[in-house]
Short mmCIF file of C-alpha atoms in Angstrom, two decimals:
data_model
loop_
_atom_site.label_atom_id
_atom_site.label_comp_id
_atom_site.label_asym_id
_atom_site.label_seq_id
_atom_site.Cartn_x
_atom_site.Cartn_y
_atom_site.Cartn_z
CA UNK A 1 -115.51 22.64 -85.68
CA UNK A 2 -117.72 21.99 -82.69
CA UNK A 3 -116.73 22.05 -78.91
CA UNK A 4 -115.35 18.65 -78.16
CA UNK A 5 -116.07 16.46 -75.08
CA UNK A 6 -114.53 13.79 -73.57
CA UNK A 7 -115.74 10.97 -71.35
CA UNK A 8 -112.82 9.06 -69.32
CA UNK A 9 -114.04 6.05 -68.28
CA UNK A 10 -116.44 6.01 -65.26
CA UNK A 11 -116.78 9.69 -65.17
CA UNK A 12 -120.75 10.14 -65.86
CA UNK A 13 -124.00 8.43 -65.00
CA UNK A 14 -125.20 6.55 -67.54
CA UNK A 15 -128.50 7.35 -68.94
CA UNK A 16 -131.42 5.04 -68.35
CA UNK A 17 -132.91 4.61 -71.33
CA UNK A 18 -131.25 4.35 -75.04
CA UNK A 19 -132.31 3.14 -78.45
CA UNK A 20 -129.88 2.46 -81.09
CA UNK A 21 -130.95 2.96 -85.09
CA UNK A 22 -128.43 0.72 -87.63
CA UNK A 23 -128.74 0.16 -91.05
CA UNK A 24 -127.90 -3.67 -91.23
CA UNK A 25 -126.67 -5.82 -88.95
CA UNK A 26 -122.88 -5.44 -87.58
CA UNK A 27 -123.29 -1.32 -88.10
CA UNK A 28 -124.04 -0.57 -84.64
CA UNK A 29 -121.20 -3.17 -83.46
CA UNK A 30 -118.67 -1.20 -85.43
CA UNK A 31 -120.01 2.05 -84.69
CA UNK A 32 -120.74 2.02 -80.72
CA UNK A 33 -120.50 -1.55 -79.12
CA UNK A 34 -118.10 -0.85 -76.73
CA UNK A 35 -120.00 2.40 -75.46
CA UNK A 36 -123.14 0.20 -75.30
CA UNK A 37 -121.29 -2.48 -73.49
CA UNK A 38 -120.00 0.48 -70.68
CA UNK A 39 -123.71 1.44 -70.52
CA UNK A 40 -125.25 -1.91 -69.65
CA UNK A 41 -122.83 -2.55 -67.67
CA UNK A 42 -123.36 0.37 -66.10
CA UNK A 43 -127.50 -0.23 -65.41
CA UNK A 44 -128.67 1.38 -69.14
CA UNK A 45 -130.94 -0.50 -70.78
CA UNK A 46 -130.44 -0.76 -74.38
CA UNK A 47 -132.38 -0.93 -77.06
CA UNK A 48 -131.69 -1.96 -80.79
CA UNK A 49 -133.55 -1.33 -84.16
CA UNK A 50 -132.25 -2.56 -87.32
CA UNK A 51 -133.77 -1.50 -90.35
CA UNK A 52 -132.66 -3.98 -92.96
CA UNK A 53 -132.29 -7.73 -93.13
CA UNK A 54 -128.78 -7.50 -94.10
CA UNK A 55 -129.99 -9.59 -97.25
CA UNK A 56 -127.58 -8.36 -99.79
CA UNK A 57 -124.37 -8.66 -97.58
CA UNK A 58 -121.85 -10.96 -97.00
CA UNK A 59 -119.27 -12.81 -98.71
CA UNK A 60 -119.84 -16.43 -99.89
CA UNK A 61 -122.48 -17.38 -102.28
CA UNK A 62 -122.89 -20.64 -100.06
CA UNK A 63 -124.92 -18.66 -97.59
CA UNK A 64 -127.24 -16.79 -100.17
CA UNK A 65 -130.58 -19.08 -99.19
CA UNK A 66 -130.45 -18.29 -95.60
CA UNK A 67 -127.95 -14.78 -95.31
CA UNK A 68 -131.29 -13.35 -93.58
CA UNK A 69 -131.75 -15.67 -90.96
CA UNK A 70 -127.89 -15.71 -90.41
CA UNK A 71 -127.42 -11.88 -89.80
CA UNK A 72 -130.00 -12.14 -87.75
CA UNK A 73 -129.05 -14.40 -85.18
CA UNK A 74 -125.43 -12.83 -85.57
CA UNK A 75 -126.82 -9.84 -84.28
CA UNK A 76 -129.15 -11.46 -81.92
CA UNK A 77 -125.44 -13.02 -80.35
CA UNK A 78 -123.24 -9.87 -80.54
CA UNK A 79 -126.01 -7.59 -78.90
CA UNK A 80 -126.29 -10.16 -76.06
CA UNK A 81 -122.34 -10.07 -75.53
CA UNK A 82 -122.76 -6.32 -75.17
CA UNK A 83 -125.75 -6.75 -72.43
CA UNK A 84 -128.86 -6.23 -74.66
CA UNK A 85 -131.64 -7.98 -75.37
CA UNK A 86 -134.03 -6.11 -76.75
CA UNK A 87 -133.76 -6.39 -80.36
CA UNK A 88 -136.25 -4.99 -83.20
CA UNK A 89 -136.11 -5.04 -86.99
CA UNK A 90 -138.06 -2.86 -89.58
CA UNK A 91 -137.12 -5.52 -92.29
CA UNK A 92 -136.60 -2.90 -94.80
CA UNK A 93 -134.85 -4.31 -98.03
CA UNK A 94 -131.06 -4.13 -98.03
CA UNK A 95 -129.66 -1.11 -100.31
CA UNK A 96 -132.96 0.73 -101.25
CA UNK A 97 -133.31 1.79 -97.69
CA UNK A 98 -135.60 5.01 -97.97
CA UNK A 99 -136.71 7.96 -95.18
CA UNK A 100 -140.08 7.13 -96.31
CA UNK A 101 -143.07 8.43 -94.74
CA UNK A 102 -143.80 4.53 -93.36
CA UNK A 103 -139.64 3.92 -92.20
CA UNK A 104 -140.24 7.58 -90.12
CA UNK A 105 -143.56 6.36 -89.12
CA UNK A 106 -141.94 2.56 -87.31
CA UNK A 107 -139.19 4.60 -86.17
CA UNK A 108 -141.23 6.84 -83.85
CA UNK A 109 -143.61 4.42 -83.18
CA UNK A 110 -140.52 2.63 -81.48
CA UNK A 111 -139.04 6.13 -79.71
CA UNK A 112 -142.48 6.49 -78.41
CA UNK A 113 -142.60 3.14 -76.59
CA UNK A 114 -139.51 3.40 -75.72
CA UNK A 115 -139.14 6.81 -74.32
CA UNK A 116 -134.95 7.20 -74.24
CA UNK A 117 -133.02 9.46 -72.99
CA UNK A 118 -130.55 9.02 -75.94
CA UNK A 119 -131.12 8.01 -79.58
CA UNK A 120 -127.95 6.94 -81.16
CA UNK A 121 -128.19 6.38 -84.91
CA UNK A 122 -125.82 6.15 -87.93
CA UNK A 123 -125.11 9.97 -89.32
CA UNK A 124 -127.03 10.85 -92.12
CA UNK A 125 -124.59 13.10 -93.75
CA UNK A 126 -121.49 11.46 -96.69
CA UNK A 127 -117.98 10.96 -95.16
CA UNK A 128 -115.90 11.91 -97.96
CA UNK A 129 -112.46 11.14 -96.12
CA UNK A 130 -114.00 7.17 -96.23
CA UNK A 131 -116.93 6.37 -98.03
CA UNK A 132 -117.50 2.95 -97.20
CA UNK A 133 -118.80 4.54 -93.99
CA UNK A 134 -121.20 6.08 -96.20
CA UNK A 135 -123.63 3.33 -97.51
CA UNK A 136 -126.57 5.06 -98.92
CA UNK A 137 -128.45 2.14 -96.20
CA UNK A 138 -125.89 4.50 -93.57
CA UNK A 139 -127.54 7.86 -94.76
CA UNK A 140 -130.98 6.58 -95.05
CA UNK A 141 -131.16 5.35 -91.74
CA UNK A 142 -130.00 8.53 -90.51
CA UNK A 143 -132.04 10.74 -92.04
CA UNK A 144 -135.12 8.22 -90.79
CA UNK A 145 -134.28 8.80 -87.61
CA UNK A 146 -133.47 12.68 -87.81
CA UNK A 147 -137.06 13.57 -89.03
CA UNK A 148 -138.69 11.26 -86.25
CA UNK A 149 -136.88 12.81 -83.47
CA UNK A 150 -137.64 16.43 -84.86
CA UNK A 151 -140.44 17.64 -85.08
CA UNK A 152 -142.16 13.86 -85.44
CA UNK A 153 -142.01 11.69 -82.42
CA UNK A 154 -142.68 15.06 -80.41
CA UNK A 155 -145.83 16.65 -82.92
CA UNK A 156 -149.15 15.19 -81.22
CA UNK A 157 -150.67 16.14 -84.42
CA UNK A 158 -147.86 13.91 -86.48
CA UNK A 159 -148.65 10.14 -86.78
CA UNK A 160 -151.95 10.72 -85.04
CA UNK A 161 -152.76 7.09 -85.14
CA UNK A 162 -149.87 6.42 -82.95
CA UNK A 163 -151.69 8.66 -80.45
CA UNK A 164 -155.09 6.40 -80.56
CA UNK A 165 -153.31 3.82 -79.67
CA UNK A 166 -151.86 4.87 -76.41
CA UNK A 167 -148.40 6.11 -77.82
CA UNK A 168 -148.53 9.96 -76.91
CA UNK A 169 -145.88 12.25 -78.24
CA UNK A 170 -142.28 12.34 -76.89
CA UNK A 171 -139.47 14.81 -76.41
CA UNK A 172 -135.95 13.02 -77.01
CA UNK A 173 -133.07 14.87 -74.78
CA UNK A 174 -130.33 13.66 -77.25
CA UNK A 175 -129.28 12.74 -80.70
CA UNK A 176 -125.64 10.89 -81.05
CA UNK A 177 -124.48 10.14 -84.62
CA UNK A 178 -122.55 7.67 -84.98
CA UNK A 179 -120.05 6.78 -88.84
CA UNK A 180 -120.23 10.65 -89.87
CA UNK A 181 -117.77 12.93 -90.97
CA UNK A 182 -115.12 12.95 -88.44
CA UNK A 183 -115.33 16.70 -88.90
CA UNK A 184 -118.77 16.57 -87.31
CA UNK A 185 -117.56 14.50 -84.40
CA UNK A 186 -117.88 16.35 -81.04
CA UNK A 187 -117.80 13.75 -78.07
CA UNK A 188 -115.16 10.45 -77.59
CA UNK A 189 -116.18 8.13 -75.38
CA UNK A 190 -113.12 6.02 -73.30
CA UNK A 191 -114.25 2.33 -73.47
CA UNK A 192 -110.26 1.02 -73.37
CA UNK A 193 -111.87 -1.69 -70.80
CA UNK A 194 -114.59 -2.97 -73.05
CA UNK A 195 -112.37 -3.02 -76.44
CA UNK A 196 -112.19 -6.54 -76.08
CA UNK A 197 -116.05 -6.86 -75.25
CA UNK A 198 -116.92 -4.98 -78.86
CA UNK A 199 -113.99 -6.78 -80.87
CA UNK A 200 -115.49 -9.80 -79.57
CA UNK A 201 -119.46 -8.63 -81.07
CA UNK A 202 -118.00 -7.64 -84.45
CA UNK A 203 -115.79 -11.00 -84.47
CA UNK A 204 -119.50 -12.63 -84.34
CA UNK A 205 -120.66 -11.35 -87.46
CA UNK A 206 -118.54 -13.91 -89.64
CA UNK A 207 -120.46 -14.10 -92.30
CA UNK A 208 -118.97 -10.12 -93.30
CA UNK A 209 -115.79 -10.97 -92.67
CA UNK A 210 -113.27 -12.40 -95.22
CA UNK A 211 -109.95 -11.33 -93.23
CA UNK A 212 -111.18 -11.50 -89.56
CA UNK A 213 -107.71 -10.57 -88.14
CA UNK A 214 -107.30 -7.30 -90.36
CA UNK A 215 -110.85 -6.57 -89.37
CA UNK A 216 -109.58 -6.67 -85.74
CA UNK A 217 -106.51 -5.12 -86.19
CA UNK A 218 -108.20 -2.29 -87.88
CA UNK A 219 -110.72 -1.79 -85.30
CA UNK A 220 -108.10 -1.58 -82.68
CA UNK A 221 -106.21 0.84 -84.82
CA UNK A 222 -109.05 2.95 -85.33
CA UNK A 223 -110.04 3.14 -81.82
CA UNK A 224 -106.50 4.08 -80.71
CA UNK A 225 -106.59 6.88 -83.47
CA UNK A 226 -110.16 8.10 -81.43
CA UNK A 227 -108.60 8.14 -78.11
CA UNK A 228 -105.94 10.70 -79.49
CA UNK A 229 -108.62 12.83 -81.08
CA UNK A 230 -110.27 13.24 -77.86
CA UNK A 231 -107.69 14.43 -75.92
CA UNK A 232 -107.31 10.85 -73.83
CA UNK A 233 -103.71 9.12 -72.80
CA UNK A 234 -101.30 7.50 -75.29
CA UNK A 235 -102.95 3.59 -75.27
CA UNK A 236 -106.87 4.41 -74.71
CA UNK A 237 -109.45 3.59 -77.21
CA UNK A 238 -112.89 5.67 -77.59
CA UNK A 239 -115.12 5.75 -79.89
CA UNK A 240 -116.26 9.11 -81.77
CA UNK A 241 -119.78 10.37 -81.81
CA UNK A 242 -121.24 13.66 -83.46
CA UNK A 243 -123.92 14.70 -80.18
CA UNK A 244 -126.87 16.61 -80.72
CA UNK A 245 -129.19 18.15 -78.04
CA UNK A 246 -132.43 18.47 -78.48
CA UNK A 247 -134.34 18.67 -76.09
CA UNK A 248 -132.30 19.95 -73.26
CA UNK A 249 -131.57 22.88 -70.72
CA UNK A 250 -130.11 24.54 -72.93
CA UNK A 251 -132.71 24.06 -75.43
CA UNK A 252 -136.03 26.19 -76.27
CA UNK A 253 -138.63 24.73 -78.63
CA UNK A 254 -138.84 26.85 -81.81
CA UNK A 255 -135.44 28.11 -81.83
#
């Protein structure tokens, strides 16, 4: 089990710089929304990257002919209710998501305009405890992002094209996972002020959600269930995240 952390609300700067990998649109929402929100609010700015259209979810057969267009400005509104507004999309088909040589290749072209301090992606490794977190979109995405940040995005001699054209290679400080095996997660996050703030960006993506109120009163659940994981008071929500450091102080390329 690795060491866990715990951030109370207000205790730490907030980095400047973070891009956020999702599968489909609403992922990121569910995953992290409310720790994005603290960070913008905070001063971060936030990026997002969403590698599918979103084309094969949803509901109602009514909104088949324009389900792409409809996710998209979904998740155009609920990142804009959490402070960002820098959105990007690999438009990757929904369900045959692969860590293909070209998905690696967009994702650090991205990291290396970008530059963050913190990549937060979906965790490319199968919750067995609840597989729905598990989409094979979920894994894909985090796999993606895992080779990019090592050794890709930081190998001068890896996408050299990317180099030519004024994108030179980039260390990333940190990795957070987000939808993994709760086994795997490490670091909780107290965003009991900003539950209402993420409730209200998943809440936006209607066209997922058949039972709205459940949906909420999961999420609120679930969050609750976090806080006590972590180690924070009886009636705090956080949100879980498996945190990776890679390059840090306590780091040393090559081993």
């Amino acid at each position: 089990m690795p060491a866990l952390s715990t951030e109370a609300e207000g205790s730490v700067t907030a980095p400047e710089r973070v891009l956020v990998f999702a599968a489909h649109p609403d992922d990121l929402d569910f995953g992290a929304a409310g720790t994005i929100a603290r960070w913008t609010a905070a001063g971060t700015q936030v990026s997002y990257c969403i590698m599918t259209d979103g084309d094969a979810g949803g509901f109602d057969e009514a909104h088949r002919p324009e389900i792409v267009a409809m996710r998209a400005a979904e998740q155009a509104e609920a990142a804009r209710i959490c402070g960002v507004s820098d959105l990007h999309f690999l438009h990757q088909r929904d369900g045959f998501l692969e860590p293909s040589y070209k998905v690696v290749g967009m994702v650090v072209e991205l990291m290396r305009k970008i530059r963050p301090d913190i990549v937060l992606a979906m965790h490319p490794e199968r919750a067995w405890d609840r597989i729905q977190k598990s989409h094979p979109d979920h894994l894909a995405c985090g796999e993606a992002v895992t080779r990019a940040v090592y050794p890709a995005v930081e190998n001068p001699f890896a996408y050299p094209e990317l180099a030519e054209a004024g994108l030179p290679a980039y260390k990333v400080p940190y990795l957070w996972f987000f939808g993994g095996p709760a086994e795997r997660e490490n670091h909780f996050v107290d965003i009991t002020e900003f539950v209402d703030t993420k409730v209200q960006a998943i809440r936006i993506h209607a066209s997922q959600h058949p039972d709205v109120e459940r949906m909420d009163a999961r999420v609120r659940s679930m969050l609750r269930t976090n806080a006590r994981r972590g180690g924070l008071e009886e009636g705090r929500s956080a949100e879980a995240f498996h945190v990776v450091g890679i390059n840090t102080p306590a780091t040393i390329a090559g081993f």
